[in-house]
PDB file of C-alpha atoms in Angstrom:
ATOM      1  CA  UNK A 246      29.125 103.755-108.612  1.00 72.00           C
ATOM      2  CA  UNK A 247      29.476 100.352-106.763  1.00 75.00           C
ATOM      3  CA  UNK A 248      28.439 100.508-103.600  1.00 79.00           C
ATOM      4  CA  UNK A 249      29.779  97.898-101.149  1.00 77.00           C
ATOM      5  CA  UNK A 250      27.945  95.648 -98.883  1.00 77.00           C
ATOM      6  CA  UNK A 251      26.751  96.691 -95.762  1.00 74.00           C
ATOM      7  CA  UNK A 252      28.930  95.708 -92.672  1.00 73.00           C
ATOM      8  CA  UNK A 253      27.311  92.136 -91.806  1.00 74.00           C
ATOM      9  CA  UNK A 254      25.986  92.666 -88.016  1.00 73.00           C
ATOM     10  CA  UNK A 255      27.523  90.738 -85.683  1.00 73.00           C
ATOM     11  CA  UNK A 256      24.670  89.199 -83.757  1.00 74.00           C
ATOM     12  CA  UNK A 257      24.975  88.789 -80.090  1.00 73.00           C
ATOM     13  CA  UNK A 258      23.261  86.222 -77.830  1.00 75.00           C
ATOM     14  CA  UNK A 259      21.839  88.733 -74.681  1.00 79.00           C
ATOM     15  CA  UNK A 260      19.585  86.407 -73.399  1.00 78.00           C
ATOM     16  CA  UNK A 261      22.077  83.240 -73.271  1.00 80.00           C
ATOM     17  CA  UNK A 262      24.114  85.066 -71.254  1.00 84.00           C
ATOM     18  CA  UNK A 263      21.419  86.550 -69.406  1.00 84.00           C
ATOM     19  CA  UNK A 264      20.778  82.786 -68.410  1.00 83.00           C
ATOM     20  CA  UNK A 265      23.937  81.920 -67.578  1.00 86.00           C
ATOM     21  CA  UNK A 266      24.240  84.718 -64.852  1.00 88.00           C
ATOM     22  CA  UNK A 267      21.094  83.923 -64.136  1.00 86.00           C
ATOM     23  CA  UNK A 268      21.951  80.189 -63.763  1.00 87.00           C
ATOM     24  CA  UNK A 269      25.012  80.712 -61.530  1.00 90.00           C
ATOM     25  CA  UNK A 270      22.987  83.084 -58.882  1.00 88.00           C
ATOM     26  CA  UNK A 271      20.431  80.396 -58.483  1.00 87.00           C
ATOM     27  CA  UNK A 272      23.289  77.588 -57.918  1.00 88.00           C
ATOM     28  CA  UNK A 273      24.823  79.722 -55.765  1.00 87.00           C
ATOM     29  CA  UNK A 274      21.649  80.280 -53.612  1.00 84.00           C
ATOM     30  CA  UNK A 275      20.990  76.431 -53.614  1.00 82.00           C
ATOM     31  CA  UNK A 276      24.060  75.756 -52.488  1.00 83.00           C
ATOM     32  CA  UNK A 277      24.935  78.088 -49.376  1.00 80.00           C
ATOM     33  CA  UNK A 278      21.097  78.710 -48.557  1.00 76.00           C
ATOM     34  CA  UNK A 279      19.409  75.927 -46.374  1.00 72.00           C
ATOM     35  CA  UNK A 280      15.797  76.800 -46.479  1.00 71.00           C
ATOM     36  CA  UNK A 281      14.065  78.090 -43.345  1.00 71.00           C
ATOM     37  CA  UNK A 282      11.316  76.500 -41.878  1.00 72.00           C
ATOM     38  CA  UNK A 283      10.841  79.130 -38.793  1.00 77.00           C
ATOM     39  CA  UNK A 284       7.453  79.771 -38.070  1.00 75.00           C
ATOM     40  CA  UNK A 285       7.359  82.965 -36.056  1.00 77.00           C
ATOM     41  CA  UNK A 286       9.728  85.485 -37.664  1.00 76.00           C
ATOM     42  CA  UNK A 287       9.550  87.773 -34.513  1.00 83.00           C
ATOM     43  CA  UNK A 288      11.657  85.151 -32.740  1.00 86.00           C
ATOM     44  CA  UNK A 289      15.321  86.236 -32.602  1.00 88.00           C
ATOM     45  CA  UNK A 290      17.229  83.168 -31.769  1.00 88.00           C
ATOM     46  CA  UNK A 291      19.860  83.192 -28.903  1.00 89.00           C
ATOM     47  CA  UNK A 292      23.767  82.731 -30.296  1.00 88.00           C
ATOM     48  CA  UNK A 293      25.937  80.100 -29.419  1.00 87.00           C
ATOM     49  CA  UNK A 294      29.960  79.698 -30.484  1.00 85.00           C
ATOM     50  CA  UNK A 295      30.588  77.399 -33.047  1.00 82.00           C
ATOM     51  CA  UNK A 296      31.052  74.513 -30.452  1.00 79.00           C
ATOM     52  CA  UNK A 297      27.532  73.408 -30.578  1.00 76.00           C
ATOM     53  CA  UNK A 298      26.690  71.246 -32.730  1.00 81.00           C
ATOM     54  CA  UNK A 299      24.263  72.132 -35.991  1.00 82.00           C
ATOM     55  CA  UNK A 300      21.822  71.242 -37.231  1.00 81.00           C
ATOM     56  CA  UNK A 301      18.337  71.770 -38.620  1.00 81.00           C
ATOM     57  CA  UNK A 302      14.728  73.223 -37.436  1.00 83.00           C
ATOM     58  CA  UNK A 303      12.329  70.316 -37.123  1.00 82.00           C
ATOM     59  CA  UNK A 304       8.771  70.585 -35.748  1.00 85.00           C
ATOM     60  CA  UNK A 305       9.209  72.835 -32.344  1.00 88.00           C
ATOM     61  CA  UNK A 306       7.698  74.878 -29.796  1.00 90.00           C
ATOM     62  CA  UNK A 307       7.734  78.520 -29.917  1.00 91.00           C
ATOM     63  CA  UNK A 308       8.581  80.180 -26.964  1.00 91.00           C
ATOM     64  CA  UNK A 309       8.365  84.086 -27.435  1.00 89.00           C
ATOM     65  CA  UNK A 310       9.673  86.994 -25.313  1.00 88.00           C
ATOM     66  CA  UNK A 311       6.511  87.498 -23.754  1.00 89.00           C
ATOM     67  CA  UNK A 312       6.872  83.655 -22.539  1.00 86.00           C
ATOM     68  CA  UNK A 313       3.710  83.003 -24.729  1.00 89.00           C
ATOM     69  CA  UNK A 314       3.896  79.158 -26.204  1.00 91.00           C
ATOM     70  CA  UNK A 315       2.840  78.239 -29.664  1.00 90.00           C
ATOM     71  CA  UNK A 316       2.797  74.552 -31.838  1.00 89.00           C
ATOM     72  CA  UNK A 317       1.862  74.227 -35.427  1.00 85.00           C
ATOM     73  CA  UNK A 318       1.230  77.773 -35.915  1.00 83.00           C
ATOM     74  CA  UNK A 319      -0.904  78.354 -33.251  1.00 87.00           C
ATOM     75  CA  UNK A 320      -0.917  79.053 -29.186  1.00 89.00           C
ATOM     76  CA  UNK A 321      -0.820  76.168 -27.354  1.00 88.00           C
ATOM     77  CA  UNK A 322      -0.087  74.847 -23.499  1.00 89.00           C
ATOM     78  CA  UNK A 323       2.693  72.413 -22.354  1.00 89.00           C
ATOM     79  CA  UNK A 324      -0.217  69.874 -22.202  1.00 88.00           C
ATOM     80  CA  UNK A 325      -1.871  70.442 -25.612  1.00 88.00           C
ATOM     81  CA  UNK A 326       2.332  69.439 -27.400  1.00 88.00           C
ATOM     82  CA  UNK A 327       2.474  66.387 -25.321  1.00 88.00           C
ATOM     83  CA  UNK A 328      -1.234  65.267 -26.513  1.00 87.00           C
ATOM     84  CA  UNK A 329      -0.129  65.676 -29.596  1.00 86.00           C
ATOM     85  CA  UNK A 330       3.161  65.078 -29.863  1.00 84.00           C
ATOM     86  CA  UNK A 331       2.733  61.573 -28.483  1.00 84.00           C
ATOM     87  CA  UNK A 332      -0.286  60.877 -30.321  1.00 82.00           C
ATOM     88  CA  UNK A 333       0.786  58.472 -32.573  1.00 74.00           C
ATOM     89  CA  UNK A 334       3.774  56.675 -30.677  1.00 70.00           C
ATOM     90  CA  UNK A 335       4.333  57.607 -27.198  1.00 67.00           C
ATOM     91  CA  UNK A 336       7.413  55.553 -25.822  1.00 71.00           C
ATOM     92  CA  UNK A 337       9.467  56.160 -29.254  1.00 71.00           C
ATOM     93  CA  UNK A 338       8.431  59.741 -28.570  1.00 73.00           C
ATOM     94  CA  UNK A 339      10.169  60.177 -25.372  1.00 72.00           C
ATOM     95  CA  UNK A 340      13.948  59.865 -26.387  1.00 75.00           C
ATOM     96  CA  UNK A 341      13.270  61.560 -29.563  1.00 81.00           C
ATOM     97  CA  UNK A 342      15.056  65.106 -29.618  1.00 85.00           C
ATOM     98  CA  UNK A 343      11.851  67.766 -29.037  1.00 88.00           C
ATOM     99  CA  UNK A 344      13.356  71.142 -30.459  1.00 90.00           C
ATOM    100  CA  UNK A 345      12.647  74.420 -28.980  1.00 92.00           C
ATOM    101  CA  UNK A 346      12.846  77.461 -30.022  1.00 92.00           C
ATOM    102  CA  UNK A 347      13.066  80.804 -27.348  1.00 92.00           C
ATOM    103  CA  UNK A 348      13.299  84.368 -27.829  1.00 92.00           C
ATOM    104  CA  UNK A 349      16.798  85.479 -26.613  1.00 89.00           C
ATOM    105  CA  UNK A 350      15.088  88.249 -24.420  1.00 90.00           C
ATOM    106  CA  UNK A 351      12.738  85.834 -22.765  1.00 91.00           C
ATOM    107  CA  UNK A 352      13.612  85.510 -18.963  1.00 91.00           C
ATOM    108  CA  UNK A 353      15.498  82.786 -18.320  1.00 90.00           C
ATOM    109  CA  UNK A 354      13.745  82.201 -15.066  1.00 90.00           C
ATOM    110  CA  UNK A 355      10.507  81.359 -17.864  1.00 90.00           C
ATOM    111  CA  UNK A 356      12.025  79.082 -20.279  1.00 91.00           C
ATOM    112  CA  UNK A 357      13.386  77.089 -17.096  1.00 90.00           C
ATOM    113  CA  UNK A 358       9.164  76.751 -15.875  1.00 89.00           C
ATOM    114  CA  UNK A 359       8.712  75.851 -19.325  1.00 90.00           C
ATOM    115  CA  UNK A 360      11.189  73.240 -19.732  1.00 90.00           C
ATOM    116  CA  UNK A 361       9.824  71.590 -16.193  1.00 89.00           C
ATOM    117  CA  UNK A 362       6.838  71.260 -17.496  1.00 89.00           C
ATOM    118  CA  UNK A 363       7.744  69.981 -20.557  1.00 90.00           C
ATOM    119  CA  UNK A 364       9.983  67.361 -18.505  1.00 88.00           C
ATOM    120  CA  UNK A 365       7.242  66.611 -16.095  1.00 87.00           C
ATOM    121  CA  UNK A 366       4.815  66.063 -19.557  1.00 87.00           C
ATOM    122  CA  UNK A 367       7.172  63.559 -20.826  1.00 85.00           C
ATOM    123  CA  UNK A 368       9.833  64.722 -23.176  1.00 86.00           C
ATOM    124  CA  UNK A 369      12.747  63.240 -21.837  1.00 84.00           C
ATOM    125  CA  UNK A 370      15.483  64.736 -24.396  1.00 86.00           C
ATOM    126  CA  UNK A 371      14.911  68.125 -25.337  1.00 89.00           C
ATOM    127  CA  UNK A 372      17.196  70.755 -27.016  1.00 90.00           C
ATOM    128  CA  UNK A 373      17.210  74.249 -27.937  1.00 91.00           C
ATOM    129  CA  UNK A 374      17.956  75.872 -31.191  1.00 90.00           C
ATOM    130  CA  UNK A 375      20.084  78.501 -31.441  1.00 90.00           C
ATOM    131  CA  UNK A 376      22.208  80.654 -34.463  1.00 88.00           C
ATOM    132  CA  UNK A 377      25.807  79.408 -34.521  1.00 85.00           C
ATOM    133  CA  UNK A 378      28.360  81.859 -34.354  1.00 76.00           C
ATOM    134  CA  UNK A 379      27.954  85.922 -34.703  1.00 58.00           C
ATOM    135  CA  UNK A 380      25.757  85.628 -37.797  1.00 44.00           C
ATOM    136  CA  UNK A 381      22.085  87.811 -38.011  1.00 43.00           C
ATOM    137  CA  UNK A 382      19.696  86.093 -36.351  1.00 39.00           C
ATOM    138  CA  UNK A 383      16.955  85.619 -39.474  1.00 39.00           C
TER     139      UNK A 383
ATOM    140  CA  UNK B  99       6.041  61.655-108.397  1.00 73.00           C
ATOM    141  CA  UNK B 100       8.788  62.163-105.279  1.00 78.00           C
ATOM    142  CA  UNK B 101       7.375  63.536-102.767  1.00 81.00           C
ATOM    143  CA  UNK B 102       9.964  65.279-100.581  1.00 78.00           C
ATOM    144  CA  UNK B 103       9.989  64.298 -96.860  1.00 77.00           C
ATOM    145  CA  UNK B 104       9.093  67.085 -94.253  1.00 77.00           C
ATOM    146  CA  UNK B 105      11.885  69.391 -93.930  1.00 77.00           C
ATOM    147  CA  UNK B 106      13.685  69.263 -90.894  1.00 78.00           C
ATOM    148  CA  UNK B 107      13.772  72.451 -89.537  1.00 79.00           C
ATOM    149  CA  UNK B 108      16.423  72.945 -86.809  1.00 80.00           C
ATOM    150  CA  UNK B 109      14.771  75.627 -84.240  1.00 79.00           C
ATOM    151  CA  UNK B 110      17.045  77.222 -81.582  1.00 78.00           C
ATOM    152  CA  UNK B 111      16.048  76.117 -77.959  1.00 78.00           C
ATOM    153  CA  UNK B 112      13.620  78.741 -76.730  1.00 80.00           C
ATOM    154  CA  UNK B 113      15.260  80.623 -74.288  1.00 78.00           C
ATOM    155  CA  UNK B 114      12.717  83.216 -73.385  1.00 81.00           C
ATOM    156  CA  UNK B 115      10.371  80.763 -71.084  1.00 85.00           C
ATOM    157  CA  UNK B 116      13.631  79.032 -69.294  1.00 84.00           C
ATOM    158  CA  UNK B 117      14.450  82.242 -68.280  1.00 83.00           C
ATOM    159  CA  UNK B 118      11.273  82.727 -66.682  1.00 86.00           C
ATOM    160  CA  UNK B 119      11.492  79.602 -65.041  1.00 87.00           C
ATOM    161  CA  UNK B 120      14.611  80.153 -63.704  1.00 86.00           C
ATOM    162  CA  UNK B 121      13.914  84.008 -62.715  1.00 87.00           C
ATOM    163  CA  UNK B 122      10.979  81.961 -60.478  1.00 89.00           C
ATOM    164  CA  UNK B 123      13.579  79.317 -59.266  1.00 88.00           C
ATOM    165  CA  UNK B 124      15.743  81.799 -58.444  1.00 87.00           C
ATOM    166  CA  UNK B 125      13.045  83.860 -56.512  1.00 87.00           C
ATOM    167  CA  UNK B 126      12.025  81.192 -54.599  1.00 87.00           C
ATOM    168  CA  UNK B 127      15.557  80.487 -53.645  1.00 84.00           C
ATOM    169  CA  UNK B 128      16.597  84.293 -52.533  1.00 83.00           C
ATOM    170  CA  UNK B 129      13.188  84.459 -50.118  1.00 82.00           C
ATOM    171  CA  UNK B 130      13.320  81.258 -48.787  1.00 80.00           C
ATOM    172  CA  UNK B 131      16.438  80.286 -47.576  1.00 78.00           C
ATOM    173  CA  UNK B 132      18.864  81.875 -44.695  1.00 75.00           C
ATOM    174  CA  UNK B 133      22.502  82.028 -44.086  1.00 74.00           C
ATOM    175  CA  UNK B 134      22.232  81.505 -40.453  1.00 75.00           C
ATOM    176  CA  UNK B 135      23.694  78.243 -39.092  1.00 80.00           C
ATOM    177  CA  UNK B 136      21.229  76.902 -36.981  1.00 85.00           C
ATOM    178  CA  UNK B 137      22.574  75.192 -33.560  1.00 85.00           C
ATOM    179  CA  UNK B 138      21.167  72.352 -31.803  1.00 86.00           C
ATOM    180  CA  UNK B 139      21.891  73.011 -27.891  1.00 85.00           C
ATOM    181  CA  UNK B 140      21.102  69.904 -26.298  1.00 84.00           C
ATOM    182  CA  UNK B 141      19.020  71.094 -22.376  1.00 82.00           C
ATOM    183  CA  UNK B 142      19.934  67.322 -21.521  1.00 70.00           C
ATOM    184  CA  UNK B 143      18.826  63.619 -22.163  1.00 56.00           C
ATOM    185  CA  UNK B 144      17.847  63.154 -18.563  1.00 48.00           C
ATOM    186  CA  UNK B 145      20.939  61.721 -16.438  1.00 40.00           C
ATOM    187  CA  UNK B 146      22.238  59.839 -19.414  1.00 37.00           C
ATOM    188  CA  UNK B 147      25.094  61.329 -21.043  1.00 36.00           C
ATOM    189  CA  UNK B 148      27.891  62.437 -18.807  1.00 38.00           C
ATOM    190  CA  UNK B 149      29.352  66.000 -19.338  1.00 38.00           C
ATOM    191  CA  UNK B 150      26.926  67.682 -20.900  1.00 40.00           C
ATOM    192  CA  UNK B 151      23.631  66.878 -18.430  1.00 43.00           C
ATOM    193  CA  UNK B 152      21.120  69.607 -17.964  1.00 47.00           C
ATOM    194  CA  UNK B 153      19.001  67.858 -16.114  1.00 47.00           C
ATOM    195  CA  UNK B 154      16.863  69.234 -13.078  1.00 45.00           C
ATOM    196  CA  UNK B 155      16.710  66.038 -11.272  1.00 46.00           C
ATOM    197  CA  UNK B 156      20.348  65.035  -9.919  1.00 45.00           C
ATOM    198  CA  UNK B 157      21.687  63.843  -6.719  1.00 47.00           C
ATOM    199  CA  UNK B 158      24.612  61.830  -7.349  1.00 54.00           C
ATOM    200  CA  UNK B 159      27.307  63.799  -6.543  1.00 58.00           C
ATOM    201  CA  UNK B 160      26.641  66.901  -4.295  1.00 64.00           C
ATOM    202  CA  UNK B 161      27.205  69.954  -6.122  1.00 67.00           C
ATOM    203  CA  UNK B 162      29.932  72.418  -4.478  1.00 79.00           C
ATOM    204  CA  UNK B 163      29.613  74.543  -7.571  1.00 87.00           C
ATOM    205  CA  UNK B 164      26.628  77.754  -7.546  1.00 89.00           C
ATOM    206  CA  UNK B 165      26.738  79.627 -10.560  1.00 89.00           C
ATOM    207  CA  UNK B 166      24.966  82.301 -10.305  1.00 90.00           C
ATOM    208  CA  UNK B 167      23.655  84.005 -13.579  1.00 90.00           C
ATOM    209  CA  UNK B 168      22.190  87.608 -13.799  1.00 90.00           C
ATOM    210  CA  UNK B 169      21.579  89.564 -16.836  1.00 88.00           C
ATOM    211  CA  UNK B 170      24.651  90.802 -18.634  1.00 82.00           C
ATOM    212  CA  UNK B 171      25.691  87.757 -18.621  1.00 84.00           C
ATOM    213  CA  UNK B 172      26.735  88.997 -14.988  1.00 88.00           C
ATOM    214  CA  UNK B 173      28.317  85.384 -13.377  1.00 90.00           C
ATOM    215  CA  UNK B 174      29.253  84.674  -9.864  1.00 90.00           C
ATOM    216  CA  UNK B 175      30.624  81.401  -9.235  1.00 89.00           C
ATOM    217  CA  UNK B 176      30.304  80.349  -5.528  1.00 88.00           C
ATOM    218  CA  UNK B 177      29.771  84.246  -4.381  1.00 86.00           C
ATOM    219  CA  UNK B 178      33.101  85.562  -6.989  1.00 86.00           C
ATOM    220  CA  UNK B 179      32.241  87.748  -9.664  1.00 88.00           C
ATOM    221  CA  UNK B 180      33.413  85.865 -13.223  1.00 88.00           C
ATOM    222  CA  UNK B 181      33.436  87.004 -16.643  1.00 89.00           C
ATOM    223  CA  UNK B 182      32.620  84.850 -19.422  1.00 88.00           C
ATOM    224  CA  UNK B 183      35.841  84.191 -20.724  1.00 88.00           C
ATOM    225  CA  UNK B 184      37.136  82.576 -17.337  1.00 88.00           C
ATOM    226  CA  UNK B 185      34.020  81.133 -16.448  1.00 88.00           C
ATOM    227  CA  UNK B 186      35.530  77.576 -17.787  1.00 88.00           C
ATOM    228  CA  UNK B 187      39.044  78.243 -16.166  1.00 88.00           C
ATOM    229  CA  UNK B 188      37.349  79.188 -12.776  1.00 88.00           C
ATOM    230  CA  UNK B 189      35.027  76.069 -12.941  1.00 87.00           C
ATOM    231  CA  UNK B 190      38.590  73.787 -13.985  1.00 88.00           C
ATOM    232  CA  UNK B 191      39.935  75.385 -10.970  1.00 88.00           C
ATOM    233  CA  UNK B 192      36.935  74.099  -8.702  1.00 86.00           C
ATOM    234  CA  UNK B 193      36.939  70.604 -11.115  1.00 85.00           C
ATOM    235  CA  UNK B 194      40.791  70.543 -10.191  1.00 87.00           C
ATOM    236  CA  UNK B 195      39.565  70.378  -5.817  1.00 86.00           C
ATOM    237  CA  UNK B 196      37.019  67.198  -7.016  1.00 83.00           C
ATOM    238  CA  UNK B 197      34.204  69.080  -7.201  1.00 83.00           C
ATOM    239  CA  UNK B 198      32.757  67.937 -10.329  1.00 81.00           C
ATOM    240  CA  UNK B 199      28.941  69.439 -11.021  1.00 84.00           C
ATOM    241  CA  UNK B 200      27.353  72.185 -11.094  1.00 87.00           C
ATOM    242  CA  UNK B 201      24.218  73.864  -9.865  1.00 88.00           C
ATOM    243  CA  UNK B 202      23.741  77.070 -12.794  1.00 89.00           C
ATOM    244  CA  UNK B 203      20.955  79.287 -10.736  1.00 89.00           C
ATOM    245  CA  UNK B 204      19.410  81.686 -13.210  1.00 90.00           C
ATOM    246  CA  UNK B 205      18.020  85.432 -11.658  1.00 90.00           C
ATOM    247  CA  UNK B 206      15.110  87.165 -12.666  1.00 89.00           C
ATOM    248  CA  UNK B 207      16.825  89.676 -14.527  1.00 90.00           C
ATOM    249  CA  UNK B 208      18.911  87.229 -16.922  1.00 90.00           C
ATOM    250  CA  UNK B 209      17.000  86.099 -20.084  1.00 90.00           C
ATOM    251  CA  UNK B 210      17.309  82.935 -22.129  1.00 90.00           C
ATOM    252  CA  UNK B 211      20.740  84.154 -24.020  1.00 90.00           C
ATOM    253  CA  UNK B 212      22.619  85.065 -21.064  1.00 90.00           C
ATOM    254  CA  UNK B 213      21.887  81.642 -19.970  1.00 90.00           C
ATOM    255  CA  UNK B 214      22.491  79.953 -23.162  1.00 89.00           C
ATOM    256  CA  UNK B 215      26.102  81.768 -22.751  1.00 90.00           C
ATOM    257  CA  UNK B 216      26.700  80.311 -19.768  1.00 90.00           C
ATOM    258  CA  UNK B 217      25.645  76.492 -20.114  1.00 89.00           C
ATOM    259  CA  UNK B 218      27.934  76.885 -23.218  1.00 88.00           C
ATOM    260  CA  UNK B 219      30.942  78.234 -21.673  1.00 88.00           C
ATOM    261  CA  UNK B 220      30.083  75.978 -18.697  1.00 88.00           C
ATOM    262  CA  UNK B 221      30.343  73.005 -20.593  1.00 86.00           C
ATOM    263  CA  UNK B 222      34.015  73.437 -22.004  1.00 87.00           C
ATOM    264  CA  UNK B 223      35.389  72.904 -18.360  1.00 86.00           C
ATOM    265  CA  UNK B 224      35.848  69.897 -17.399  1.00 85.00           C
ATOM    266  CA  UNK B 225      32.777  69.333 -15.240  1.00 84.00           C
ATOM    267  CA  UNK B 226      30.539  66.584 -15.202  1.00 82.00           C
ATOM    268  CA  UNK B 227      27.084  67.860 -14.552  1.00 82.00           C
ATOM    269  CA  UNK B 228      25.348  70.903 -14.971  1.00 84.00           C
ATOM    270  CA  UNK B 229      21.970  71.303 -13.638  1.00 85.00           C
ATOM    271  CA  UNK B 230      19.649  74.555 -13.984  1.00 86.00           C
ATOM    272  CA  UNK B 231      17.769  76.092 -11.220  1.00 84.00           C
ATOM    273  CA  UNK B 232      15.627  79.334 -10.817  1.00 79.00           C
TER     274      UNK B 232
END
C-alpha cells in the first residue's frame, strides 16, 4: 500500500507579526506622547481653553496646594530660585520666561504672594503652566 | 586540490532579541509620556506687551474695572454678579464706555484655577490691562 506524503505544514511567521504590532504601538506612542518632565506628580495642573498658547515644561517652581515651594526636586524659598537661577547669567535671566507650576486648589490669594516675591526677586517674565483644554490632568 | 570557499550560509534576521528591544522601547514610551497638552499662561512681561499684562505695578490708565473673584469661579464685576461665559461681554461693555484695564481682586476662598479661569476669559475682551490684586 502506497502511502502518500504527509500534508507539507504551512509554516507561519508569529513573531514577525508579533513585531510588527509591536512596531506600530511604539510609533504610535512616539508620535502622540510628548514625554513628561513633571517633577511632583501630586500637582494637578489648573485647565485653561485651548486659547493659550502651548507649550512645554522647562525647569520650574513647584507650588503645591499647601502653598509649599520646591526647585530641582527639593523645598526651596523665593530667594534660594533667584540665587540660583541667576547664577550663571543674571541680566539674560530676567526676560527669560521662568515657568511655574501651581496646584489648582492652592489659594489664589498664595500664588499671588508668591508671584510678588518672585517679581520683587527679579524674574521679570514669568508664566504659568497649565493643561490645555478638558483633558486629565497627568 | 580545490578547496571549496566557506559556504555562505544565509541566516534569517534574529527576531527574538529585536523584540525585546522593542518590548523595552515600547515600555519606556507607554510610562513616560502624557497626552495632556501642556499650556503656557503668560502672568505678564512686566508693562511690556499690551493686552495681555498681568502685572502688579500699573498706573497708566486708572482702572474703572474691579473684578472680583471668589471661589466657584463666583465673579462680580464692579459689585454685579457675572458668570464666566459673559465675563468678556460684560468687560466689552465697560471697554465700550473707555474704560480700558482692569483691576482682577482675588478672595480668600478662590484658589489658583478659579483665577486662572478668569485672567483667561478676561483676556478675550477687549481690554488692555489686567492687573491682579489680593
Amino acid at each position: 500500500m502506497k502511502i502518500g506524503q504527509p500534508p507539507q505544514r504551512h509554516h507561519v511567521d508569529w513573531q514577525l507579526q508579533l513585531i510588527n504590532i509591536v512596531f506600530l504601538l511604539l510609533l504610535f506612542f512616539v508620535i502622540t506622547g510628548t514625554i513628561s518632565n513633571l517633577q511632583d506628580a501630586t500637582i494637578t495642573l489648573p485647565e485653561t481653553s485651548e486659547r493659550s498658547p502651548g507649550g512645554t515644561v522647562a525647569e520650574a517652581a513647584y507650588i503645591d496646594a499647601d502653598g509649599k515651594l520646591s526647585f530641582r526636586g527639593a523645598p526651596s524659598s523665593v530667594a534660594d530660585i533667584a540665587a540660583e537661577w541667576f547664577k550663571e547669567d543674571s541680566i539674560g535671566r530676567q526676560v527669560l520666561p521662568f515657568q511655574i507650576i501651581a496646584d489648582r486648589r492652592l489659594p489664589a490669594t498664595k500664588l499671588v504672594d508668591h508671584l510678588q516675591k518672585f517679581r520683587q526677586a527679579g524674574f521679570r517674565n514669568l508664566t504659568l503652566v497649565t493643561v490645555r483644554g478638558s483633558a486629565d490632568a497627568p | 586540490m580545490r578547496i571549496e570557499g566557506p559556504k555562505r550560509v544565509t541566516r534569517p534576521i534574529p527576531l527574538t532579541p529585536l523584540v525585546d528591544v522593542v518590548f523595552l522601547l515600547l515600555m519606556f514610551f507607554m510610562l513616560s509620556s502624557t497626552f495632556a497638552k501642556f499650556g503656557i499662561f503668560s502672568l505678564g512681561q512686566a508693562a511690556t506687551t499690551p493686552g495681555s499684562t498681568t502685572s502688579s505695578s500699573q498706573a497708566k490708565s486708572i482702572p474703572g474695572i474691579i473684578v472680583d473673584v471668589f471661589h466657584g469661579p463666583d465673579i462680580r464685576v464692579n459689585g454685579q454678579g457675572v458668570t464666566i461665559d459673559n465675563l468678556a461681554q460684560a468687560l466689552d461693555a465697560f471697554e465700550a464706555r473707555g474704560l480700558d484695564s482692569a483691576i482682577v481682586r482675588v478672595h480668600k476662598d478662590a484658589d489658583v484655577q478659579d483665577l486662572v479661569s478668569v485672567l483667561d476669559m478676561a483676556r478675550t475682551s477687549r481690554l488692555r490691562a489686567l492687573s491682579v490684586v489680593q
